[in-house]
Amino acid sequence: MTDSKYFTTNKKGEIFELKAELNNEKKEKRKEAVKKVIAAMTVGKDVRYTFSDVSCTQDCEDPNPLIRALAVRTMGCIRVDKITEYLCEPLRKCLKDEDPYVRKTAAVCVAKLHDINAQMVEDQGFLDSLRDLIADSNPMVVANAVAALSEISESHPNSNLLDLNPQNINKLLTALNECTEWGQTFILDCLSNYNPKDEREAQSICERVTPRLSHANSAVVLSAVKVLMKFLELLPKDSDYYNTLLKKLSPPLVTLLSGEPEVQYVALRNINLIVQKRPEILKQEIKVFFVKYNDPIYVKLEKLDIMIRLASQANIAQVLAELKEYATEVDVDFVRKAVRAIGRCAIKVEQSAERCVSTLLDLIQTKVNYVVQEAIVVIRDIFRKYPNKYESIIATLCENLDSLDEPDARAAMIWIVGEYAERIDNADELLESFLEGFHDESTQVQLTLLTAIVKLFLKKPSETQELVQQVLSLATQDSDNPDLRDRGYIYWRLLSTDPVTAKEVVLSEKPLISEETDLIEPTLLDELICHIGSLASVYHKPPSAFVEGSHGIHRKHLPVQHSSIDTGESPVSGGPAAAMDQPHVIPSQGDLLGDLLNLDLGPPVNVPQVSSMQMGAVDLLGGGLDSLLGGDLGGGVGGSPAVGQNFIPSSVPNTFAPSPTPAPPATSSGLNDLFELSTGMAITTGGYAVPKAVWLPAVKAKGLEISGTFSRRQGHMYMDMTFTNKALQHMTDFAIQFNKNSFGVIPTSPLPVHTPLMPNQSIEISLPLNTIGPVMKMDPLNNLQVAVKNSIDVFYFSVLIPLNVFFVEDGKMERQVFLATWKDIPNENELQYQIKDCHLNADTVSGKLQNNNIYTIAKRNVEGQDMLYQSLKLTNGIWILAELRIQPGNPNYTLSLKCRAPEVSQYVYQMYDSVLKN
Amino acid sequence: GVCHSGSSASISPYPVASSSVTPTLTMSPFATSMNLLYCLLSPHLSNFASKVLICRNYKGDVDMSEIDHFMPLLMQHEEEGLLCPVMSHGNVHFMWIKHSNLYLVATTNKNSNASLVYAFLYKLVEVFTEYFKELEEESIQDNFVVVYELLDELMDFGFPQTTDSKILQEYITQEGAKLEVAKSKVPTTVTNAVSWRSEGIKYKKNEVFIDVIESINVLVNANGSVMSSDIVGSIKLKTMLSGMPELRLGLNDRVLFGLTGRDKGKTVMMEDVKFHQCVRLSRFESDRTISFIPPDGESELMSYRINTHVKPLIWIESVIEKFSHSRVEIMVKAKGQFKKQSVANNVEVRVPVPSDADSPKFKTSTGNAKYVPEKNLVVWTIKSFPGGKEFLMRAHFGLPSVENEEAESKPPITVKFEIPYFTVSGIQVRYMKIIEKSGYQALPWVRYITQSGDYQLRTNV
């Protein structure tokens, strides 16, 4: 080619000549001239005056559509502000060209011009022309118009350029079936910004998008996944369609992993998000994430991450076998991550903890330095998660002390030595050995070492006084690090003024560590789900974090299900519609209640005011409880802190039991009598308690037998136990601990056993409880896992807590509130039970129940049968509303329970049944 | 890393804007696709500078000097062992793939659709390969003009456009793209709903060749348990049909048989199916009919994945004993776990050996064993391996007295093979209906083959 010749013409009067040539009648000449213009522009000459003559503008009228299209494509590429005005007329024509090839090119040209001169594009009405093209008969034109509009609208976040209305959506969905694979991607990306007005519309769009999951192009598939993941939010979770759709999402995601490595990488980064948002989609597919030898490192690391997220009791054996294999590879980063993964499995799947620990010990035996160090770091976390379970391996860990050269590993080892100083004979020597090079250690190690030695001192004060002096002076007098100095001085002051308090502070019980780590914060996760397939989803960062000038842009968020908004608002707004609708569904009860409470249901004047205040509180708790009791907890998406906050304030007044040694029931004080009298329920002290049962048989606990029951007395909860020593040796050092449980039950004080328990001796223990501990949903809900330690061993057993110990004293609801609440709780939450063979009259029933903090709010006789309306409240703020129907001569009572957390209802029913029959 | 496009070669014979026009910077925070596309020659070992072969600036909002950061960044990542297909420098993001010794790099400063960018980059390789046979430094340099014309047709302002190379070849030709050629009209195909097939195709004899190819992926643990296995199937067409034929492919698809209530013979449950552009997806979604107007010539009509537990067709048992400072002894037993009437062809069992092994000695009950030192492998080749048979190979290597201190990775044993006239899933083409308005008779031909995919067996050593 001899294209370079155009760069050589360099005569005077050039512009004039060019203009003439551009207007030559011969096309050949004109072509030559254009090349000269471009060559001149390329070398930086001012050829502006020729633009009006440039053949582009004329070529827009050429009979050949290819030339018209090339002209319009070229015009947009001349990024010179001045010439754009010459382009308006030709562009306008091209946007209406008869040939779709020209129109699709013109559509993109509008975006190009907008990039250069946005104002002009708007003034000239090109945006309207572009919008018209959405209705074009040709799918490629539609796709390019959508792409151009999307591009433009991103710089005008507030304008509704795309005007996504159901009509346009329909046009897009039609074009989706016919345009090229790239066009399908533009349209799907655009659709994902649409907010369907209701679930029906969302479903019908999803139905038309789903076939795209079978497209061979991975970009089409991921963009379709994005639309479906967004619209899933709008579909009711219990609908068949919702579940069908979930099932359809899994196979195409898996197939993306057969693609090129870069495609796999993008897919894996997105799957990582999807697995966090909706773990159920891929929970069966763990095998496809097993790492292959020839996977690139970026694929390996991502697969590993997803494997941990999908690890569960069902697949843990396979996962562990794989992880062990990976841990013996040679790629350091991969191996480290594999070792970390084993630790995370131990923490996540309790049943596997033992196997994980033994795998880690095997790995430590390999003596591969970085494997050992990584293993020690994760073992520290396992110790924290399962206290008093695996400490026997400490000796093995200590053997590797010398090989630890990384701060993380050194700090972990030091923490372990300090935490278990009482079990490690030479803990002082070990810690002292670290002290020698104190000033060369990293801050992290220095701080840990300081704390560890203080712990050691508090546990073995007699032998370690010198050591603690030494570390305190190193930290305070010889260090320049302010954090270290501060901590050093705090400990020093604490130890010198009040060793008992120091012990309480330093050796206090640590909060348990969470099961899931590295979870993306939920609001960010939702935003990233809206960006599936894009760079944001690859980086796991919002676009604002890496795109300049996008800070003002609105962040994308998932659509909100409309019906859930309605439910959320109805109690506050208390609109007549909401108030009137409900009774239609359960007319008999509504009327009954209205009559009963002498309230006029018509004008909602009084009720909403009362209820809005009271219900606000109920809602707050309800919200927290939903996340506690809902299935979502499994994902653990940052739920626990919120739950905690909602919980503690409500339960503290009822359950905070300050007395460390409770008075045994027999010695009830005058105050208690007074209390009972004043509340007029001096029939028995406290409520119903199940007779003691054997919880831990002696054969299972090396001779220790524990039987027990739960009770609630004067507003406090107790675990009443009998410890019997059936072994031949005496037992000392008793301690008790509970696993996380549904109601956050923890002992208020240590086990009050102060003297050795001799063979054949029994003692009665009443352990005060409160409900301010960590919460985890258990199955059954009232299950409590207990660990009891003595000088012989640690023993585990689990018990079911009768729910009445959680029934609080202030569980009596105001009548109006009761009515409003009954109506507000959806009918599907109402559960009905039969209490059989009961021969009590209504008053006795009320009395018995009231002793257990189940309060009768109203009683009414309807056609000979007694209706009792009752309320009770749990320590965590859940209200349960009850209607008990007693027919004369019929020993079977009907109990209807309504509660925002209907999961508790069956346990409440069990209590009714037990209380009434005892 | 200076962009070469300013030279004469980049100026297309038709006034297509040169990429070297000064970019005007405007901020739009979102891009459907990438801004800039580069093709870089991988740096020579002696010289760290990479050479830019092609550069096309589609949007003009990323500075062209940014590419200078690419290669150093890549090397830094590689050194840290953290190679990644996405890298960033400042607010510029590089998405890249490597093809032989070329890097195809897309840059963006927006939140681009990453999956679209990679799909496009691979499409680019496909188109260039179909145009120039090989995509390499030489073929690019020899075809600058066509390359830039193609880049303009493949993408406009960062939006991928027409990427079907068969259609592109109808109006972008390699004969220097003279103006006379350009006069030829845009094939209506480009904007048709059927954008993959032109009208007016004629064959004397109308035939379709259908290849059903199944690849077996297996991962077997060192203790012999199958960790994962699946089948990836592919149905390829070679279409030699006149006009605009309507085709319908019938498979023994379990879901289809379930829908129609038919229950005859063996059916196959396809976990996931992917189709060529030409297949009507909504039709498939609603009644599992595979109906389409095929592209002319060769194409992949569909692929599918089957997640059933497959018995590994060639089972390998190996004993690899390493005696430090002295020798390695390898014993490999291969067993054909498929029907006696079938034969696996070109079987290759690749057994890893330590990198410092020497003086190989082999003994095989059949076939040939060869040491490939550059790959640290023994390759045992068996031309013809009947089902049910069992063969043995022994190898003996010396090890140096001074051992390699670096820990070596543990590559698995891999196996390659193909078994004709047989699909492991049992999938069958029940019919291929061909209807064209001219009413000609056409013959479909079907061929089945099963081959190894990612077939790995871990070893203890």
XYZ file of N, CA and C in Angstrom, chain A residues 290-293 321-322 325-326 329, chain B residues 219-224 227 318 410-413 456-461:
81
model
N -13.711 -27.898 42.712
C -12.459 -28.554 43.059
C -11.382 -28.097 42.083
N -10.196 -27.899 42.618
C -9.128 -27.263 41.845
C -8.412 -28.294 40.977
N -8.153 -27.912 39.724
C -7.388 -28.784 38.832
C -5.938 -28.302 38.788
N -5.055 -29.240 38.554
C -3.637 -28.928 38.557
C -3.279 -27.815 37.581
N -10.712 -33.606 52.199
C -9.757 -34.414 51.433
C -9.085 -33.556 50.374
N -9.883 -32.722 49.715
C -9.319 -31.830 48.700
C -8.338 -30.841 49.314
N -5.067 -32.198 50.067
C -4.301 -32.374 48.835
C -3.643 -31.040 48.425
N -4.425 -29.979 48.450
C -3.902 -28.671 48.031
C -2.770 -28.215 48.952
N 0.688 -28.890 47.922
C 1.176 -28.368 46.649
C 2.413 -27.492 46.880
N -11.431 -36.247 37.504
C -10.408 -35.926 38.495
C -10.413 -37.057 39.517
N -9.302 -37.798 39.564
C -9.227 -38.950 40.467
C -8.172 -38.660 41.530
N -8.526 -38.925 42.759
C -7.615 -38.680 43.856
C -6.518 -39.749 43.920
N -5.473 -39.451 44.680
C -4.349 -40.390 44.754
C -4.790 -41.743 45.299
N -5.824 -41.758 46.141
C -6.280 -43.043 46.686
C -7.254 -43.758 45.756
N -7.440 -43.221 44.556
C -8.245 -43.914 43.569
C -9.714 -43.562 43.565
N -13.048 -37.864 42.306
C -13.503 -36.662 43.000
C -14.577 -35.953 42.200
N -1.128 -46.537 39.364
C 0.301 -46.260 39.240
C 0.994 -46.461 40.573
N 3.321 -31.351 42.205
C 2.914 -32.737 42.010
C 1.920 -32.825 40.866
N 2.423 -32.781 39.641
C 1.473 -32.855 38.531
C 0.796 -34.212 38.497
N -0.426 -34.275 38.039
C -1.133 -35.547 37.961
C -0.728 -36.313 36.698
N -1.096 -37.571 36.644
C -1.001 -38.331 35.393
C -2.179 -37.884 34.523
N -7.487 -36.224 34.652
C -6.355 -36.157 35.575
C -6.455 -37.178 36.695
N -5.343 -37.852 36.935
C -5.285 -38.785 38.071
C -4.116 -38.372 38.947
N -4.430 -37.989 40.170
C -3.367 -37.525 41.074
C -2.511 -38.691 41.539
N -1.253 -38.408 41.821
C -0.356 -39.460 42.300
C 0.093 -39.134 43.712
N 0.729 -40.103 44.334
C 1.158 -39.900 45.722
C 2.480 -39.176 45.835
N 3.226 -39.164 44.737
C 4.585 -38.618 44.829
C 4.573 -37.137 44.463
